C-alpha positions as a Markdown table, in Angstrom:
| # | Residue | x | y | z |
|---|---|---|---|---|
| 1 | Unk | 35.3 | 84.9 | 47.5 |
| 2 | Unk | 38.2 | 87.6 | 46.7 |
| 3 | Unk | 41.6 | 86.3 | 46.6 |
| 4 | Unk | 43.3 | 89.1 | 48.7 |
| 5 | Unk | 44.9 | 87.8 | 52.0 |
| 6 | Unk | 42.6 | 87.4 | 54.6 |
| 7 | Unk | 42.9 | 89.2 | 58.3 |
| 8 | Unk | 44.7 | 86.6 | 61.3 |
| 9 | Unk | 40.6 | 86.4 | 62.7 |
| 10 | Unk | 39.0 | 85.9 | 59.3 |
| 11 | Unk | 41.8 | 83.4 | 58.3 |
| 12 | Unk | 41.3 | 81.6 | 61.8 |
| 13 | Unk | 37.5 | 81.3 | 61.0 |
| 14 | Unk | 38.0 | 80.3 | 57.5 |
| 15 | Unk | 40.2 | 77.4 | 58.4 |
| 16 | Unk | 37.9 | 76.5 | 61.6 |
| 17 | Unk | 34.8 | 76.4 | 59.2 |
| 18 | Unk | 36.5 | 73.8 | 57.1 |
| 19 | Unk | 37.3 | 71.6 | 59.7 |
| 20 | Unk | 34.1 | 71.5 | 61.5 |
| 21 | Unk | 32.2 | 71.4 | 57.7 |
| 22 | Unk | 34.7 | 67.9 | 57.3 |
| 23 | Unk | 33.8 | 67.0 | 60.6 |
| 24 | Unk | 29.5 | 67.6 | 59.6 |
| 25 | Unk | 30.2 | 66.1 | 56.2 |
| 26 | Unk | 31.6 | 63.2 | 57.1 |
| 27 | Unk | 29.2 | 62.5 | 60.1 |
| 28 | Unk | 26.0 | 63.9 | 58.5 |
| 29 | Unk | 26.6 | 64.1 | 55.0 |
| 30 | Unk | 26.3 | 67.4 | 53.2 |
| 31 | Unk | 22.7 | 68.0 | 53.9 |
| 32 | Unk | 23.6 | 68.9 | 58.0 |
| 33 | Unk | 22.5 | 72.1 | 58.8 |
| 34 | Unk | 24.6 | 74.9 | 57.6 |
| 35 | Unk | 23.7 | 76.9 | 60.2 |
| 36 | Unk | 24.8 | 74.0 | 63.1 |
| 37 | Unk | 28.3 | 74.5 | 60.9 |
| 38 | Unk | 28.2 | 77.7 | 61.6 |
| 39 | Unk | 27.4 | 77.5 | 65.2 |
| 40 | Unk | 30.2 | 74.5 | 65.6 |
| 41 | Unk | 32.9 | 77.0 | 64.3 |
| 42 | Unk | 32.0 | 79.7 | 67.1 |
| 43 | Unk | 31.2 | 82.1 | 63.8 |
| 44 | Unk | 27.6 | 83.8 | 62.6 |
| 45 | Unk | 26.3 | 82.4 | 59.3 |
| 46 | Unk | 27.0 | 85.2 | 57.8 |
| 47 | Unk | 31.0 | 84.6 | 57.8 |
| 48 | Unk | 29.9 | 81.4 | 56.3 |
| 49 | Unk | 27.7 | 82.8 | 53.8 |
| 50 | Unk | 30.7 | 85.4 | 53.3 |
| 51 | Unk | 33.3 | 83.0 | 52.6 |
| 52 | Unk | 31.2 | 80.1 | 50.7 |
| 53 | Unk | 28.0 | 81.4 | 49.3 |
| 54 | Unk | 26.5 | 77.7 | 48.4 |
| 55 | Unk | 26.9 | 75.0 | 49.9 |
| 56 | Unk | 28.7 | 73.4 | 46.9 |
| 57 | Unk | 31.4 | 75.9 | 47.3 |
| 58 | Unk | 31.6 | 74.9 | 50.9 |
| 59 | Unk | 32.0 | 71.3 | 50.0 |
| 60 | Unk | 34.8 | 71.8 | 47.3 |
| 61 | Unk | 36.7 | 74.2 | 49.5 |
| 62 | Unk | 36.4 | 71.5 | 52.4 |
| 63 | Unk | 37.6 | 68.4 | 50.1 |
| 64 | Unk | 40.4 | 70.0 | 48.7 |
| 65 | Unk | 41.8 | 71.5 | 52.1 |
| 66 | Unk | 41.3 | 67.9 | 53.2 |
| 67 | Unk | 43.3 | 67.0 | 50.5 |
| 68 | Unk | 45.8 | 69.4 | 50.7 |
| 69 | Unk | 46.2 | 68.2 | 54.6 |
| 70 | Unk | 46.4 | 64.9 | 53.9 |
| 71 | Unk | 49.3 | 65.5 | 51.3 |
| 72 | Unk | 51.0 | 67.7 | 53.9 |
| 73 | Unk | 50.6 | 64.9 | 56.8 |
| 74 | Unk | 53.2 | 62.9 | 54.6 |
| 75 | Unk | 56.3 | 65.0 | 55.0 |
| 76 | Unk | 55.1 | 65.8 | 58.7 |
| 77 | Unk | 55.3 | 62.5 | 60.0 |
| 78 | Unk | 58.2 | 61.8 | 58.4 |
| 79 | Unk | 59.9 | 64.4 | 60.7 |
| 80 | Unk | 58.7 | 62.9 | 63.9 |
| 81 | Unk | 58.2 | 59.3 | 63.1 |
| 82 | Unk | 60.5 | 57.0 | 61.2 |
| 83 | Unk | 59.6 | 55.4 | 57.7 |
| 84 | Unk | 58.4 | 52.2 | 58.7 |
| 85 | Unk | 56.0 | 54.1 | 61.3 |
| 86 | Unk | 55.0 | 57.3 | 59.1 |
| 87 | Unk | 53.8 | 55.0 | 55.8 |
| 88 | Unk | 51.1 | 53.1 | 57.9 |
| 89 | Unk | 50.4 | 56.3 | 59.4 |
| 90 | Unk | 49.5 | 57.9 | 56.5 |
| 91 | Unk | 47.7 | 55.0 | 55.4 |
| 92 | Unk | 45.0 | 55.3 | 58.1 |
| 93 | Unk | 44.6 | 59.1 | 57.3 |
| 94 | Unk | 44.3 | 58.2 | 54.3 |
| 95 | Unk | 41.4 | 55.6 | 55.5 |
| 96 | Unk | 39.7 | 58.4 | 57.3 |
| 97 | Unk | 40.1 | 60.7 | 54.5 |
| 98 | Unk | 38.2 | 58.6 | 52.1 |
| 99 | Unk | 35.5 | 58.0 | 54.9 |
| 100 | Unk | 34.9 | 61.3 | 55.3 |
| 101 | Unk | 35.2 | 62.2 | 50.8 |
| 102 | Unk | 32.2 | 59.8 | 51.1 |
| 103 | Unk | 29.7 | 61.9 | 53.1 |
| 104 | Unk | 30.2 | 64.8 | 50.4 |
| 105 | Unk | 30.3 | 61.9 | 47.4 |
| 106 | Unk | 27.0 | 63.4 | 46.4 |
| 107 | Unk | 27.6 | 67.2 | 45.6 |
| 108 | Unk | 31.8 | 66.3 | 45.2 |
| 109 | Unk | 30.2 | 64.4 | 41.6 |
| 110 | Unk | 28.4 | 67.6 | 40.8 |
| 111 | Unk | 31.4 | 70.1 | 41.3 |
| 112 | Unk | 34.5 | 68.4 | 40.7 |
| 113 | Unk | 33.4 | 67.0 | 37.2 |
| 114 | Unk | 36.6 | 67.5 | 35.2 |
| 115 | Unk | 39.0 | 65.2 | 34.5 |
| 116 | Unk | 41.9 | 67.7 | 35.2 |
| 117 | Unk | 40.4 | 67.7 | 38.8 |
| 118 | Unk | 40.7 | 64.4 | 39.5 |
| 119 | Unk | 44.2 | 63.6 | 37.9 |
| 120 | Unk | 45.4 | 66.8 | 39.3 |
| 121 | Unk | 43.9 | 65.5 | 43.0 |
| 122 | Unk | 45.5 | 61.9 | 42.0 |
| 123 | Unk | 48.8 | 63.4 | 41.7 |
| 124 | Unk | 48.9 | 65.2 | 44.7 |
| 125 | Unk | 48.5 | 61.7 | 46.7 |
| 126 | Unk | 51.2 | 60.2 | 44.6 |
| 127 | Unk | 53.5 | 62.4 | 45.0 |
| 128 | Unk | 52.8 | 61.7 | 49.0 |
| 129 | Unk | 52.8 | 58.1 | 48.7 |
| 130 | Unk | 56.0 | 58.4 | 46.6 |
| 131 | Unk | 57.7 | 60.9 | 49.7 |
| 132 | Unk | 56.9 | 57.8 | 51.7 |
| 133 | Unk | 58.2 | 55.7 | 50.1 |
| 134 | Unk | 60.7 | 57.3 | 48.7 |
| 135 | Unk | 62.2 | 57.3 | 52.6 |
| 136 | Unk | 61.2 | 53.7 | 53.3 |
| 137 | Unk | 63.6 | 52.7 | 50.6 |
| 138 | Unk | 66.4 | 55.1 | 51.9 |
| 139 | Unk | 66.1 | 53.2 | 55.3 |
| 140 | Unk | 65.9 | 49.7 | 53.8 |
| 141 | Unk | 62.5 | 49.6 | 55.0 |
| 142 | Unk | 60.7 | 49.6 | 51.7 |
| 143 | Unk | 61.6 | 47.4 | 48.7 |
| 144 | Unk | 62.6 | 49.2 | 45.8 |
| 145 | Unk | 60.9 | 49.9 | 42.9 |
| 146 | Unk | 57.0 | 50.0 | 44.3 |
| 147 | Unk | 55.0 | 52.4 | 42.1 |
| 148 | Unk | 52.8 | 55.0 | 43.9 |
| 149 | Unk | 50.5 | 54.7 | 41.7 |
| 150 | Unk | 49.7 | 50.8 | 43.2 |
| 151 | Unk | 49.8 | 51.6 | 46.8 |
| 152 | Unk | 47.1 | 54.2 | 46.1 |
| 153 | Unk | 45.0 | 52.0 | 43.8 |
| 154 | Unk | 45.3 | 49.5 | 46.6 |
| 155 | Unk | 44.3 | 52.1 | 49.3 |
| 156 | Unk | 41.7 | 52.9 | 47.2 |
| 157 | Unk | 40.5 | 48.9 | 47.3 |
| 158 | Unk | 41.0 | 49.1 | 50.6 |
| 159 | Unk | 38.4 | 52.1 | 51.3 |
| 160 | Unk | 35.5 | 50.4 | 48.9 |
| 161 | Unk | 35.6 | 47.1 | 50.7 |
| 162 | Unk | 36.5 | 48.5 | 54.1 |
| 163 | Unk | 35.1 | 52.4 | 54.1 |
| 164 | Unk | 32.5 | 52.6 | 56.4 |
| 165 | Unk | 32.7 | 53.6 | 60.2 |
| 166 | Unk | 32.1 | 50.1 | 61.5 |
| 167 | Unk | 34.8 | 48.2 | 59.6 |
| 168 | Unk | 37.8 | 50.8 | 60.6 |
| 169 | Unk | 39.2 | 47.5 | 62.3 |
| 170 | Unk | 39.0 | 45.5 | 58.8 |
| 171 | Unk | 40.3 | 48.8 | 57.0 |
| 172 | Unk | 43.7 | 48.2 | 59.3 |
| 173 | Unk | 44.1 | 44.8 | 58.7 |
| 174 | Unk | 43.8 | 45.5 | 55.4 |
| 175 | Unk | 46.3 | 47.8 | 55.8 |
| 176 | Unk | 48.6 | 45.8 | 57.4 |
| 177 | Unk | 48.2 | 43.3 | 54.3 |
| 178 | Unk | 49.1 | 46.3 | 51.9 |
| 179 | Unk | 52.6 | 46.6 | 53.8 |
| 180 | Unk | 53.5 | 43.3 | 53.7 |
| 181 | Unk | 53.9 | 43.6 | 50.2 |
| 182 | Unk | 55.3 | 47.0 | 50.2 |
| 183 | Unk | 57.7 | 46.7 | 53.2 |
| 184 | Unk | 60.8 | 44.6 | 53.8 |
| 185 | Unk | 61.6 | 41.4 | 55.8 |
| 186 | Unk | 63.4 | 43.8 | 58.2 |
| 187 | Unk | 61.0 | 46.3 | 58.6 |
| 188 | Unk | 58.5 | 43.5 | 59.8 |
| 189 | Unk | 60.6 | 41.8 | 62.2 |
């Protein structure tokens, strides 16, 4: 993969082949078909081939555009929803993020092995939890003083006991606990 800029076409398929690969991933796990991928995105599997030439490259491209999306999501819904509304929001993606990480778990341990990966991804949802919040407390909606760095670690608690498909329910109410502790008497009522 050369780092040039990539044509409007080969851009749109790029970006089309991460989605549908999150889409397999999370649904299949990383063992789907390649070629179904390829199919899905409306491209040959030679564009595929072209942009990721293993199946491990695929998978690391698709978790960190997922994570890069899921960091952008929290300034985005700030601009359309308000504070209160955008944090549980997130949350859920969030949720979904973490339930589709776990269909690539197996080959995500294999190439994102260093610890400068995983603090740098860490920081990245930090600094999106702290946006949030960061706005929640400008409205009066969030109390002061709440550390990122807990509202992820509970997120994170609530994606082990809560991750899978069929619990999505428990995974909001578990949510909805999270705020409680997070949000003010005003922005409950």
């Amino acid at each position: 993969m050369t780092d040039r800029p990539l044509r409007a076409d080969a851009q749109t398929n790029h970006e089309r082949l991460l989605v549908v690969a999150a889409e397999a991933f999370a649904r299949e796990g990383t063992q789907t078909s390649l070629k179904a991928i390829a199919r899905e995105a409306g491209v040959g599997i030679g564009t595929l081939y072209r942009r990721f030439p293993t199946r491990e490259t695929l998978v690391e491209a698709v978790y960190r555009n997922e994570v890069t999306r899921l960091c952008a999501a929290a300034p985005e819904l700030l601009e359309t929803l308000q504070p209160a509304a955008a944090l549980p929001a997130w949350m859920e993606k969030f949720v979904d993020f973490m339930a589709a990480k776990h269909g690539m778990a197996d080959v995500l341990r294999a190439v994102l092995l260093s610890e400068e990966d995983r603090m740098h991804t860490r920081d990245l949802l930090r600094t999106a939890i702290a946006t949030l919040l960061d706005a929640g407390t400008a409205t009066g909606t969030v109390r002061p003083g709440i550390d990122p760095n807990d509202v992820l670690m509970g997120l994170g608690g609530v994606t082990m006991i809560a991750g899978e498909e069929n619990q999505r329910d428990l995974a909001t109410r578990l949510i909805d606990l999270l705020l409680y502790g997070v949000t003010t008497i005003d922005a409950r009522t």
